[in-house]
Coordinates of C-alpha atoms and ligand atoms in Angstrom, one line a residue:
X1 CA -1.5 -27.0 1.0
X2 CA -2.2 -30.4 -0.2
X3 CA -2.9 -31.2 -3.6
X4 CA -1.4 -29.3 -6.5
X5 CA -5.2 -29.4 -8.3
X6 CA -8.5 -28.1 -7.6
X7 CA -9.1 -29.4 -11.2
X8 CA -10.5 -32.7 -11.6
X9 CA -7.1 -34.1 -13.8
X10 CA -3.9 -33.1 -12.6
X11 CA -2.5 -34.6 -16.4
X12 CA -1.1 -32.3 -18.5
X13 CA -3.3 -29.0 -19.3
X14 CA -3.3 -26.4 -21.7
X15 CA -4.5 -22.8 -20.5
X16 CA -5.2 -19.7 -22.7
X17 CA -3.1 -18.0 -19.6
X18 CA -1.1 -19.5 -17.0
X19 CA -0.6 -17.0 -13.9
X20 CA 1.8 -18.3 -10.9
X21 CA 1.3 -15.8 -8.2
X22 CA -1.9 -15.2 -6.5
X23 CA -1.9 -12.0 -4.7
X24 CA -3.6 -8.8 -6.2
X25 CA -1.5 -9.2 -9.2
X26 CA -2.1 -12.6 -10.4
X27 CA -5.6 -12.9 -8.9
X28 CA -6.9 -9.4 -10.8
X29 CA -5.0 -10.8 -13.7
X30 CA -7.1 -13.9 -13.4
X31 CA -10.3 -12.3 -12.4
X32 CA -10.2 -9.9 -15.2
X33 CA -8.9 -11.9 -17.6
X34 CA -11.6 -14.9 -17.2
X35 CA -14.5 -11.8 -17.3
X36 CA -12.8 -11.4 -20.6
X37 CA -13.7 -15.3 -21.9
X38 CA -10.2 -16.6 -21.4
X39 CA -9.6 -20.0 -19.5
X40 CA -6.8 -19.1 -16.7
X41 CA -5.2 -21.4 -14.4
X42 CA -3.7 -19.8 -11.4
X43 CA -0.7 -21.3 -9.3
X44 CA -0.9 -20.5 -5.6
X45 CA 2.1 -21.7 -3.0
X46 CA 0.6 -20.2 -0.1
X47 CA -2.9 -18.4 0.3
X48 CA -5.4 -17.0 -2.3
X49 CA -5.1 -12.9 -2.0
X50 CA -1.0 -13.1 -1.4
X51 CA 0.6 -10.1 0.8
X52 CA -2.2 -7.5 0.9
X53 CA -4.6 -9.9 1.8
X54 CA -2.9 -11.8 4.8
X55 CA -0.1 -9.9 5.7
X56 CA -0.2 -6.2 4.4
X57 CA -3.1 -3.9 3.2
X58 CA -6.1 -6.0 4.8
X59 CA -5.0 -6.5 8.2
X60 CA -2.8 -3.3 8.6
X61 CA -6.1 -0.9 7.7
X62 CA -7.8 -3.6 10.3
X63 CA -6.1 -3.0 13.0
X64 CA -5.8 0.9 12.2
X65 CA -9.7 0.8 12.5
X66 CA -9.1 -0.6 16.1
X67 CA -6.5 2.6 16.7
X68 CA -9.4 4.6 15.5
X69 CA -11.8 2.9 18.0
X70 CA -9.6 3.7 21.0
X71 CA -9.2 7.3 19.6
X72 CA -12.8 7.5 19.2
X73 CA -13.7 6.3 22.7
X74 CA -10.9 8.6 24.3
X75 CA -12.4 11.6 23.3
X76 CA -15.9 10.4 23.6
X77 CA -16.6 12.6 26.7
X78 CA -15.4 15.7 24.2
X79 CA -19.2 15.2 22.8
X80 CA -20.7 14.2 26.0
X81 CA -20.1 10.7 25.9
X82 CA -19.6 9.1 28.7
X83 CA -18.1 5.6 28.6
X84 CA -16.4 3.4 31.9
X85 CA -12.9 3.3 31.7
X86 CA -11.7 1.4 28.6
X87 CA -9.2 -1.3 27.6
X88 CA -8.5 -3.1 24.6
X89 CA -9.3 -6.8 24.4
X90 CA -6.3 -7.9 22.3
X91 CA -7.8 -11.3 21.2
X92 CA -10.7 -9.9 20.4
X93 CA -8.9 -7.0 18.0
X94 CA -6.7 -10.1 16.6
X95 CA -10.1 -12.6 15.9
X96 CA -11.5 -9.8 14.1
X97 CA -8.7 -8.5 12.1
X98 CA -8.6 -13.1 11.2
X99 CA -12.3 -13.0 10.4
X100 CA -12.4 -9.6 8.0
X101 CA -9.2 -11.5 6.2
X102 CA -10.5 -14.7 6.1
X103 CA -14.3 -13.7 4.3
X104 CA -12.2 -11.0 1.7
X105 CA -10.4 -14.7 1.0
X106 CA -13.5 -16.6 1.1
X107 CA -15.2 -13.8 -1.4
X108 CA -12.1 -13.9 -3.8
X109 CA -11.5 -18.1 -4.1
X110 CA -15.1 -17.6 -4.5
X111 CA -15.3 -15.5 -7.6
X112 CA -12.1 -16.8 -9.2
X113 CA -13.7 -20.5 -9.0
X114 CA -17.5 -18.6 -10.5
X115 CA -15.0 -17.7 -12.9
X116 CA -14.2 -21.1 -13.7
X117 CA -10.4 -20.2 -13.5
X118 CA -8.3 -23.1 -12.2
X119 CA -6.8 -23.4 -9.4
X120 CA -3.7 -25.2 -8.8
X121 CA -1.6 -25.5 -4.8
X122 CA 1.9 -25.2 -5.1
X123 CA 5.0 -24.2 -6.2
X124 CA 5.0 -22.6 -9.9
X125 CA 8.0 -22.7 -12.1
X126 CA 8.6 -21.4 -15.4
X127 CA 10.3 -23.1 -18.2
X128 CA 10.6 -22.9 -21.9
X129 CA 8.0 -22.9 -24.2
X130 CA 5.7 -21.4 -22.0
X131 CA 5.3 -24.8 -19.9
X132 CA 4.6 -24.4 -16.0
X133 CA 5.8 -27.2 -13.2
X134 CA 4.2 -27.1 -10.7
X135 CA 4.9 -28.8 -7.3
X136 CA 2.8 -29.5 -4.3
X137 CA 3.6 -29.3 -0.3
X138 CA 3.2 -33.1 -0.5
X139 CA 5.8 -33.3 -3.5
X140 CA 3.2 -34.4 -6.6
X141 CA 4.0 -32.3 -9.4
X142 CA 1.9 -31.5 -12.6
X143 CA 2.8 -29.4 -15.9
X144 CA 0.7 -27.1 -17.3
X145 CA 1.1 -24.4 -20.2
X146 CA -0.8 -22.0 -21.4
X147 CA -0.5 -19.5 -24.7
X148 CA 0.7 -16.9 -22.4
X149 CA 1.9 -16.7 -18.9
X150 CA 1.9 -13.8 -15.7
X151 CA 4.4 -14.0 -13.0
X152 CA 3.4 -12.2 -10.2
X153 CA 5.5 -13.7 -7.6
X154 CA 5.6 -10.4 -5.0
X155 CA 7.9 -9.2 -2.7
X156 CA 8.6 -10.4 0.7
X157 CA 10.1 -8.0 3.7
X158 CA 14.0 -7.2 3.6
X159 CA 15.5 -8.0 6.4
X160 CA 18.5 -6.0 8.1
X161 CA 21.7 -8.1 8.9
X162 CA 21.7 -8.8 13.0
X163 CA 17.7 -7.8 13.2
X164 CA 16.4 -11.2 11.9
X165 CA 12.5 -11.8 13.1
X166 CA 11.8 -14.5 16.1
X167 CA 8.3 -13.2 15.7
X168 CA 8.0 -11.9 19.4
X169 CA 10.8 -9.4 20.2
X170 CA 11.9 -8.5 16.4
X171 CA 9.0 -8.8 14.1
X172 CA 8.4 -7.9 10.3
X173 CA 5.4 -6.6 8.8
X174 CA 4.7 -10.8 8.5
X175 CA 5.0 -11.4 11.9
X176 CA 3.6 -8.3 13.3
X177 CA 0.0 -9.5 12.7
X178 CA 0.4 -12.5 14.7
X179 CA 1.5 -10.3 18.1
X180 CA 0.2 -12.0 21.5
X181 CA 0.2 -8.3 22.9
X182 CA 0.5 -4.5 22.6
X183 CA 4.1 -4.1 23.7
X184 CA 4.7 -1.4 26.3
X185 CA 7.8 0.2 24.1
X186 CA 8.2 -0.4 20.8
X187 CA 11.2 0.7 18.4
X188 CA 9.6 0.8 14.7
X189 CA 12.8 0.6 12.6
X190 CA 11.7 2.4 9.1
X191 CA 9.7 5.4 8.9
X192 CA 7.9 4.8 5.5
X193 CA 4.4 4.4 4.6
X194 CA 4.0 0.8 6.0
X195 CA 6.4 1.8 9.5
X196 CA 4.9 5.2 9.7
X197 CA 1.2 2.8 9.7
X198 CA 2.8 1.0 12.3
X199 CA 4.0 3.0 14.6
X200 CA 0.6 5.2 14.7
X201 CA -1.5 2.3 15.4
X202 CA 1.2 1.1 18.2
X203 CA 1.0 4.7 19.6
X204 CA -3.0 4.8 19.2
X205 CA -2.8 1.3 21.0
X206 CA -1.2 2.7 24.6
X207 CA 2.5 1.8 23.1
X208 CA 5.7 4.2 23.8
X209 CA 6.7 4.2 20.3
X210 CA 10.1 5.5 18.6
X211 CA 10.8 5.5 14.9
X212 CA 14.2 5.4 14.2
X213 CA 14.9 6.0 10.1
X214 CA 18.3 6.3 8.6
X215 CA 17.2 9.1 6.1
X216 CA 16.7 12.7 7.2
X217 CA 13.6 12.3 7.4
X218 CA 10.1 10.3 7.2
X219 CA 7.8 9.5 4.5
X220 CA 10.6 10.0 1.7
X221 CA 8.3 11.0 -1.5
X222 CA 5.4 13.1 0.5
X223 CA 5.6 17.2 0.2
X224 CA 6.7 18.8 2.8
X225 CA 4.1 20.3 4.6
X226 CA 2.3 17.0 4.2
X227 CA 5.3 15.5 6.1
X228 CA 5.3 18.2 8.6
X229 CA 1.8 18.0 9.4
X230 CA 2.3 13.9 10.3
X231 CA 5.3 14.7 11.7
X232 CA 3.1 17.5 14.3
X233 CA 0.8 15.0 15.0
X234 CA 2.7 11.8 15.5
X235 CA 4.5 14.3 18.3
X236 CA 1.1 14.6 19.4
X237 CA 0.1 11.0 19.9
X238 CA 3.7 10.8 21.9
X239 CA 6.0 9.3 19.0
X240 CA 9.4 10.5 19.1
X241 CA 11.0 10.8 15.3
X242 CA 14.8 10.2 15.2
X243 CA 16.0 10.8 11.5
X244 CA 19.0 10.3 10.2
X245 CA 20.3 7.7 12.0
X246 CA 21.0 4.1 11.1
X247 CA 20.7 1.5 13.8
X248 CA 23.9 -0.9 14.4
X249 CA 22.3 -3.7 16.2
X250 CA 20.7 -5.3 19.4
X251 CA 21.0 -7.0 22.5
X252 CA 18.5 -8.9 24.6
X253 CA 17.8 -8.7 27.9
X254 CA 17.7 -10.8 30.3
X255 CA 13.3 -11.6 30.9
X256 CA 12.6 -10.2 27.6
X257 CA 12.6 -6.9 25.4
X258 CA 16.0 -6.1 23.7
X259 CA 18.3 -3.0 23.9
X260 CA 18.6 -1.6 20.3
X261 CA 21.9 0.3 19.7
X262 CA 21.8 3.4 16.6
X263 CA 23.7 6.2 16.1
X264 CA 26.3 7.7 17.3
X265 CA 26.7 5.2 19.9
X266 CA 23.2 5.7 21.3
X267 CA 20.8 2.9 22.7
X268 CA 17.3 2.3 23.6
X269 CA 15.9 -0.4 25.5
X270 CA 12.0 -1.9 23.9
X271 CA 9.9 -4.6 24.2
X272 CA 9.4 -5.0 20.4
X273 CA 11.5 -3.9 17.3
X274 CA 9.3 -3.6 14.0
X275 CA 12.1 -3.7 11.2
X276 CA 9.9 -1.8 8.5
X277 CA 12.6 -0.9 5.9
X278 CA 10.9 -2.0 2.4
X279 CA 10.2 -5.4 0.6
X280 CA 12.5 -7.0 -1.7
X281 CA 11.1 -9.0 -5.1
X282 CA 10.9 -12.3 -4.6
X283 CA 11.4 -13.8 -7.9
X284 CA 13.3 -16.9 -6.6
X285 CA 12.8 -20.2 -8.7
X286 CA 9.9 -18.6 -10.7
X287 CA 11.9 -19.3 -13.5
X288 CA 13.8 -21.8 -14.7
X289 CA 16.8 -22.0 -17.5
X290 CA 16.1 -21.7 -20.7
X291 CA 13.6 -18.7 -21.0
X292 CA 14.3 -15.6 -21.8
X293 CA 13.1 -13.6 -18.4
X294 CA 15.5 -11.7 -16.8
X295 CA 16.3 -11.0 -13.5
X296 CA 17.8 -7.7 -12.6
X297 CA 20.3 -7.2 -9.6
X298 CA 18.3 -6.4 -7.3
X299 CA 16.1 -8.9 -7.9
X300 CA 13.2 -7.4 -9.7
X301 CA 11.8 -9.5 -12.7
X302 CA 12.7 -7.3 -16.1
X303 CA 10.2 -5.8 -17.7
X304 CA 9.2 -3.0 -20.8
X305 CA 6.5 -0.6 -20.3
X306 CA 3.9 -3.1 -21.0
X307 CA 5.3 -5.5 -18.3
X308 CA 6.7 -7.6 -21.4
X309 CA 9.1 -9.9 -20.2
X310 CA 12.3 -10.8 -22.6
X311 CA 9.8 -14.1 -23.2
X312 CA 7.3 -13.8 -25.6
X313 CA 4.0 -14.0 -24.1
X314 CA 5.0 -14.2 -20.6
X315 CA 4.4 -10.6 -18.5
X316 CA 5.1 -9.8 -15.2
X317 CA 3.8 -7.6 -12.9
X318 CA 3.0 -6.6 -9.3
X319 CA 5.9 -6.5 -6.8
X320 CA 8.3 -8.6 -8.5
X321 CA 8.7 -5.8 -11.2
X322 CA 10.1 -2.5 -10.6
X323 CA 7.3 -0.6 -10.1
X324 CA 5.9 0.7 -7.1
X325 CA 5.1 -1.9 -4.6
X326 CA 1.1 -1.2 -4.2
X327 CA -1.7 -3.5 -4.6
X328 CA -3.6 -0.9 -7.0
X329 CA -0.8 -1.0 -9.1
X330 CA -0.5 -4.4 -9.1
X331 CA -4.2 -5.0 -10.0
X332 CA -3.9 -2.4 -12.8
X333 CA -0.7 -4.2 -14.4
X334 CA -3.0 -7.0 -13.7
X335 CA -5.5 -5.8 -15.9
X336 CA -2.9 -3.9 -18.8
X337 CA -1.6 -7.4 -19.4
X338 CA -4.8 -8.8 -20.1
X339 CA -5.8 -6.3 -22.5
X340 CA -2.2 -6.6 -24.1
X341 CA -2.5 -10.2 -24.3
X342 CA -6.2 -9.9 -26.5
X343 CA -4.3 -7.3 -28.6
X344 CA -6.1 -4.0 -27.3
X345 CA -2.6 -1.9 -27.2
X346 CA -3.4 -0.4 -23.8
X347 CA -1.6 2.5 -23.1
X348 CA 1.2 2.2 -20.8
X349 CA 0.6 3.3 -16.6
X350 CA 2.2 6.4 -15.9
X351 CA 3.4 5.7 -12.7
X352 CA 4.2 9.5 -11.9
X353 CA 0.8 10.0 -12.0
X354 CA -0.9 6.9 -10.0
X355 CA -2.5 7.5 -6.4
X356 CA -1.0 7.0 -3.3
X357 CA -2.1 6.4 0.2
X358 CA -0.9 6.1 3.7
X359 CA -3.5 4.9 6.0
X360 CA -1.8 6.4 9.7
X361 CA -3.2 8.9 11.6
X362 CA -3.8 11.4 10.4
X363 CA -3.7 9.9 7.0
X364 CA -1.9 11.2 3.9
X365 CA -3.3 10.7 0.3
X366 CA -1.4 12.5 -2.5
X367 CA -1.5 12.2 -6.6
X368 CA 1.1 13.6 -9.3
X369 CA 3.8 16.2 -8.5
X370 CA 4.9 17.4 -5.1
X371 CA 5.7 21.1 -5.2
X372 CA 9.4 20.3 -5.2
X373 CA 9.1 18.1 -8.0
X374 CA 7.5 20.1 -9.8
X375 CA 10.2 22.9 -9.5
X376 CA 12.7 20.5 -10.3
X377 CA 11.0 19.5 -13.2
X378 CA 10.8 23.0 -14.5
X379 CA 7.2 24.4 -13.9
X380 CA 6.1 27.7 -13.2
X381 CA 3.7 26.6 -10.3
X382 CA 1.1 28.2 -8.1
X383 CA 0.5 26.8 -4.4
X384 CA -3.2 26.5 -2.8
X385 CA -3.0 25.6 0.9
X386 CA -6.3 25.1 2.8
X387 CA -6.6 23.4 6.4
X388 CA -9.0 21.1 7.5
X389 CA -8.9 23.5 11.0
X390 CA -11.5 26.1 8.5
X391 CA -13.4 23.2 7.6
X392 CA -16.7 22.8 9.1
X393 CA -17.2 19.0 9.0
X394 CA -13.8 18.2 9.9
X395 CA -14.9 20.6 13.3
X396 CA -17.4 18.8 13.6
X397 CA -15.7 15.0 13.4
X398 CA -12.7 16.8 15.9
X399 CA -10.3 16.0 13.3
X400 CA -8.7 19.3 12.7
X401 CA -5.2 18.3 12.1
X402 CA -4.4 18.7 8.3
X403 CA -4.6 20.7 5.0
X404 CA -4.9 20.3 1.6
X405 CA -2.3 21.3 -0.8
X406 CA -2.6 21.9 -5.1
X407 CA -0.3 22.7 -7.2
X408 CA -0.8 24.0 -10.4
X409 CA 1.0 25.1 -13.5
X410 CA 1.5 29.3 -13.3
X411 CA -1.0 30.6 -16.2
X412 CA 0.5 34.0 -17.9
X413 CA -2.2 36.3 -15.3
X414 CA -0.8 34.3 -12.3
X415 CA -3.7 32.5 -11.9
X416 CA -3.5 28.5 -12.0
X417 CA -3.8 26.7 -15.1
X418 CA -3.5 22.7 -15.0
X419 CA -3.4 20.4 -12.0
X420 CA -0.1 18.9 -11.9
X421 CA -0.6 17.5 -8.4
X422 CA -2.7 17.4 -5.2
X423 CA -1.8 16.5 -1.8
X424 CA -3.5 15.7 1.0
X425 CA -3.1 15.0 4.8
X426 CA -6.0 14.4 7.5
X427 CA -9.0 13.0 8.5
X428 CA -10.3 10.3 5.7
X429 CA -7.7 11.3 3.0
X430 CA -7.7 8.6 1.5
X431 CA -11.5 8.4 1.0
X432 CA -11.2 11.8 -0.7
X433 CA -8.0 12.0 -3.3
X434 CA -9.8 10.5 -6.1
X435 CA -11.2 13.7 -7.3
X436 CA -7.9 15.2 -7.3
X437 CA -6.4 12.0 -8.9
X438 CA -8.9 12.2 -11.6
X439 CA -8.3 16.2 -12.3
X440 CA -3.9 15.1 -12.3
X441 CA -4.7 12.7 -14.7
X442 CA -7.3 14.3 -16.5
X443 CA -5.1 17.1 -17.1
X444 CA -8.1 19.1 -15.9
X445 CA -7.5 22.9 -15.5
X446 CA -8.6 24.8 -12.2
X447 CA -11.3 26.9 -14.0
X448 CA -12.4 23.7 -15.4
X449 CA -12.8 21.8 -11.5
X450 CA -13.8 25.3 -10.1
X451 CA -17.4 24.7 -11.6
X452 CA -18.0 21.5 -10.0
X453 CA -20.1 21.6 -6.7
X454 CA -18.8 20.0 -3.2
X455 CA -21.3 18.9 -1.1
X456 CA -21.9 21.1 2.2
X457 CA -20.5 20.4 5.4
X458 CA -18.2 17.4 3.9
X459 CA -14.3 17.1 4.0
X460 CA -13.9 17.2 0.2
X461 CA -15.0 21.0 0.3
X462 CA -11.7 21.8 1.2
X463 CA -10.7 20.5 -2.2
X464 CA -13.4 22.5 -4.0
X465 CA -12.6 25.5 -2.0
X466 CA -8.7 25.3 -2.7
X467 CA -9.1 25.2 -6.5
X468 CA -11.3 28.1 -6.4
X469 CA -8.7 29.8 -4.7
X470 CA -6.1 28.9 -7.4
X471 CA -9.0 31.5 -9.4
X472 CA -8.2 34.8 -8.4
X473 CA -11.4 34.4 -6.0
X474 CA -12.3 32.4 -3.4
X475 CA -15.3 31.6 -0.7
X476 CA -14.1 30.8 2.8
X477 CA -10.3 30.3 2.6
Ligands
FAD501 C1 2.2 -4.1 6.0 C2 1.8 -3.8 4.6 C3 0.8 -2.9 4.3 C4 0.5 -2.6 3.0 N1 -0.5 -1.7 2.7 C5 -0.8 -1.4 1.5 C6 -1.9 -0.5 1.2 O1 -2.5 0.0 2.1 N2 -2.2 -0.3 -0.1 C7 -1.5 -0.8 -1.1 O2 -1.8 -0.5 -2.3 N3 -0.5 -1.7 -0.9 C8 -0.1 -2.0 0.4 N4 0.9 -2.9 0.6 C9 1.6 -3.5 -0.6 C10 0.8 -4.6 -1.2 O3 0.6 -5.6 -0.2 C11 1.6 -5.2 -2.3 O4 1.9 -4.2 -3.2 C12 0.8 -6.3 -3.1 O5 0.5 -7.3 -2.2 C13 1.6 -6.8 -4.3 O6 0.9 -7.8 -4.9 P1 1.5 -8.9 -5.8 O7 0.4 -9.7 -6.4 O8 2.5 -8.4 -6.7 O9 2.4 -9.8 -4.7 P2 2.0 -10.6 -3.4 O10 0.8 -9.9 -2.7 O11 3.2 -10.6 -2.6 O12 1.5 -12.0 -3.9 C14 2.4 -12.9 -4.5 C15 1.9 -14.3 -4.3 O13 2.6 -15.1 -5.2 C16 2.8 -16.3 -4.5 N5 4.0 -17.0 -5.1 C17 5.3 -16.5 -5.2 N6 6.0 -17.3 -5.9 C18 5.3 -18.4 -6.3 C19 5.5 -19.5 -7.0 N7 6.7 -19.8 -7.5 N8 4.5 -20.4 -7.2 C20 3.3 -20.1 -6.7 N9 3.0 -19.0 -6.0 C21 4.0 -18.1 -5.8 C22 3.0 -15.9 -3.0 O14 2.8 -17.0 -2.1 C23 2.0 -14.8 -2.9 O15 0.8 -15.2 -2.5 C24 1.2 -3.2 1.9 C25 2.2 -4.2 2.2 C26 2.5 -4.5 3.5 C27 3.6 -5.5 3.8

């Protein structure tokens, strides 16, 4: 890291904001801010672009893509294709993953210094009066403060007791992207959104993957036929699912791999263990005494609905706060605090509402309530279910695993009324919720969505088609 300052004086400096942190949090927070006139400093221990850029978002949807290759050249003789045998060049997959990181990271240093925000190396702590120490790798310090101050510090991977990483056999998501190889076997511990990402780009890969997860069952949060649907095609690609069983600990063999034991008293012998079980805050020495930021027990910094820390003028956001842990979130706390900070009373995020998306094959993109949820929480619902199999572009791509799912509040003739959520699973998902994020959060009403035209063959008909259904009329489904 080096020197604590980009800036020419590392003497003491006065910002309008002060942001230690610089993932999508603090960098969106600077970004956005500085578009906004204000002079930001931003205090950076690591790398520019923080989790999602280096270890997380960026390089898992990377080496998806490569997952997607293979699948793509696998079935290439399906349209008369016909390619020599093929193999996967792992240095080549891991160069390219590296360069796509490296020129987002570029891009980003890039604007923030356009931007004119500062940028300091080094270790930021808080302390009263809004004054930031910060310290270098090389142990030169410098003090800044600014009229207001962001911490958006992150989260780092929680680690299970007896499955610490060596960063060959046992890995974490921050090791993972460093692999020398595709393991033969790999045991994905964890079968959440970042493990269930994992474990299909293992499997896509040519790996024998398991996923053991100590719930009932994967993807904790999705609806269920969502969940049944990845959980169909995962068998599919050759990934067995045990749920509802916690693993106990491991043992390595002699010449490599290690022999995981879970259960009831049952092992399994792998070359790799992927401990995917959720991030932690980190929130250690962001703050020192004598502020009035709170940390909670579990480590999250505390925070009101504005990501107002107990501090005046100091915010937090991202995955230090308890929120959910995803960079879009992050980026629009980001922005909220900036827009507190100049006094424009943004409304608060309604969280139950923001998107979500899970990048494994096939992918899973969903938006407001599930149709559980919204039982529990009391509505009257009706159900549209349409699947990609009736879809004529999805025939055409050879993608036919998936569906998509709305639910709607019941109107008095039994037809639907508002969107209260939409739910999606298959090919490009991900790519196509933000229509039915928009009509969640618009509080848009099926009639109202029903007039708006799909384009012909695409995957987002299936949308358009499963609202008119929700009608009392409908076209091919
Ligand atoms: C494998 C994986 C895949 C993911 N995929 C997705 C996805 O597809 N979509 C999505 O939305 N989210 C995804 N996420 C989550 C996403 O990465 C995080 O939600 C996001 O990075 C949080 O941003 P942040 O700014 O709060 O924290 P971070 O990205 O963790 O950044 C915090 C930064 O603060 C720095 N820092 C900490 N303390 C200090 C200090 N005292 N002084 C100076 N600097 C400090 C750290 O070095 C770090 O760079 C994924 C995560 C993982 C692990």
């Amino acid at each position: 890291m080096g020197h604590v300052s980009d800036a020419t004086s590392t003497d003491d400096q006065h910002f309008d904001l002060v942001v230690i942190g610089g993932g999508p949090g603090g960098y969106a927070a600077a970004l956005y801010g500085a578009s906004a006139g204000l002079n930001i400093a931003l205090v950076e221990k690591d790398k520019i672009g923080g989790t999602c850029l280096h270890r997380g978002c960026i390089p898992a949807k990377e080496l998806l893509e490569t997952a997607a290759i293979v699948r793509t050249v696998k079935h290439a003789g399906d349209f008369g294709v016909i390619v020599e045998p093929k193999s996967v060049d792992w240095g080549i997959t891991m160069a390219r993953k590296q360069a796509v990181i490296d020129k987002l990271a570029g891009g980003v240093t890039t604007l923030l210094k356009n931007r004119k925000v500062t940028l300091f190396s080094g270790n930021g702590s808080l302390g009263p009066d809004r004054v930031v120490t910060i310290v270098g790798d090389d142990g030169e310090t410098a003090t800044v403060t600014g009229d207001a101050v962001l911490l958006a510090s992150g989260s780092l991977p929680r680690i299970i007791p007896g499955f610490e990483p060596d960063g060959t056999t046992v890995v974490t998501s921050d090791e993972f992207f460093h692999l020398t190889q595709i393991p033969r076997r790999a045991v994905v511990i964890g079968g959440g959104a970042i493990g269930c990402e994992f474990a299909s780009t293992l499997a896509d890969l040519g790996s024998s993957v398991t996923i053991l997860e100590a719930l009932p069952k994967i993807l904790p949060g999705c609806d269920d036929d969502v969940t049944r649907v990845v959980l169909q095609s995962f068998k599919k690609k050759g990934i067995e699912i045990r749920a509802g069983v916690a693993v106990t600990g491991h043992t390595p063999m002699d010449g490599g791999g290690t022999t995981v034991a879970f259960g009831d008293g049952e092992t399994l012998e792998t070359d790799l263990v992927v401990v995917s079980v959720g991030r932690v805050p980190f929130s250690e020495g962001v703050v020192s005494d004598g502020t009035g930021v709170t940390i909670s027990e579990r480590g999250h910094i505390e925070v009101d609905e504005l990501c107002r820390t107990g501090e005046p003028s100091v915010w937090a956001v991202g995955d230090a706060i308890a929120t959910p842990q995803l960079a879009h979130i992050a980026f629009a706390e980001g922005m909220l605090i900036i827009k507190d900070l100049l006094g424009e009373s943004p409304a608060a995020i309604d969280y139950s509402r923001v998107p979500w998306a899970i990048y494994c094959h096939p992918e899973v993109a969903f938006a407001g309530h599930s149709e559980a949820s919204a039982k529990e929480a009391g509505f009257e619902v009706v159900v549209s279910k349409h699947r990609f199999a009736g879809n004529s572009r999805a025939q055409i791509l050879g993608e036919t695993d998936g569906l998509v799912k709305i639910i709607a509040e019941k109107r008095a003739d039994g037809n639907g009324g508002r969107v209260l959520g939409v739910h999606m699973v298959g090919p490009w998902v991900t790519e196509q919720l933000s229509g039915g994020y928009l009509a969640v959060n618009w509080e848009a009403t099926v009639d109202e969505i029903a007039e708006y035209i799909q384009p012909h063959p695409s995957l987002s008909e299936l949308f358009g088609e499963s609202v008119i259904a929700m009608t009392g009329r409908s076209l091919h489904g």
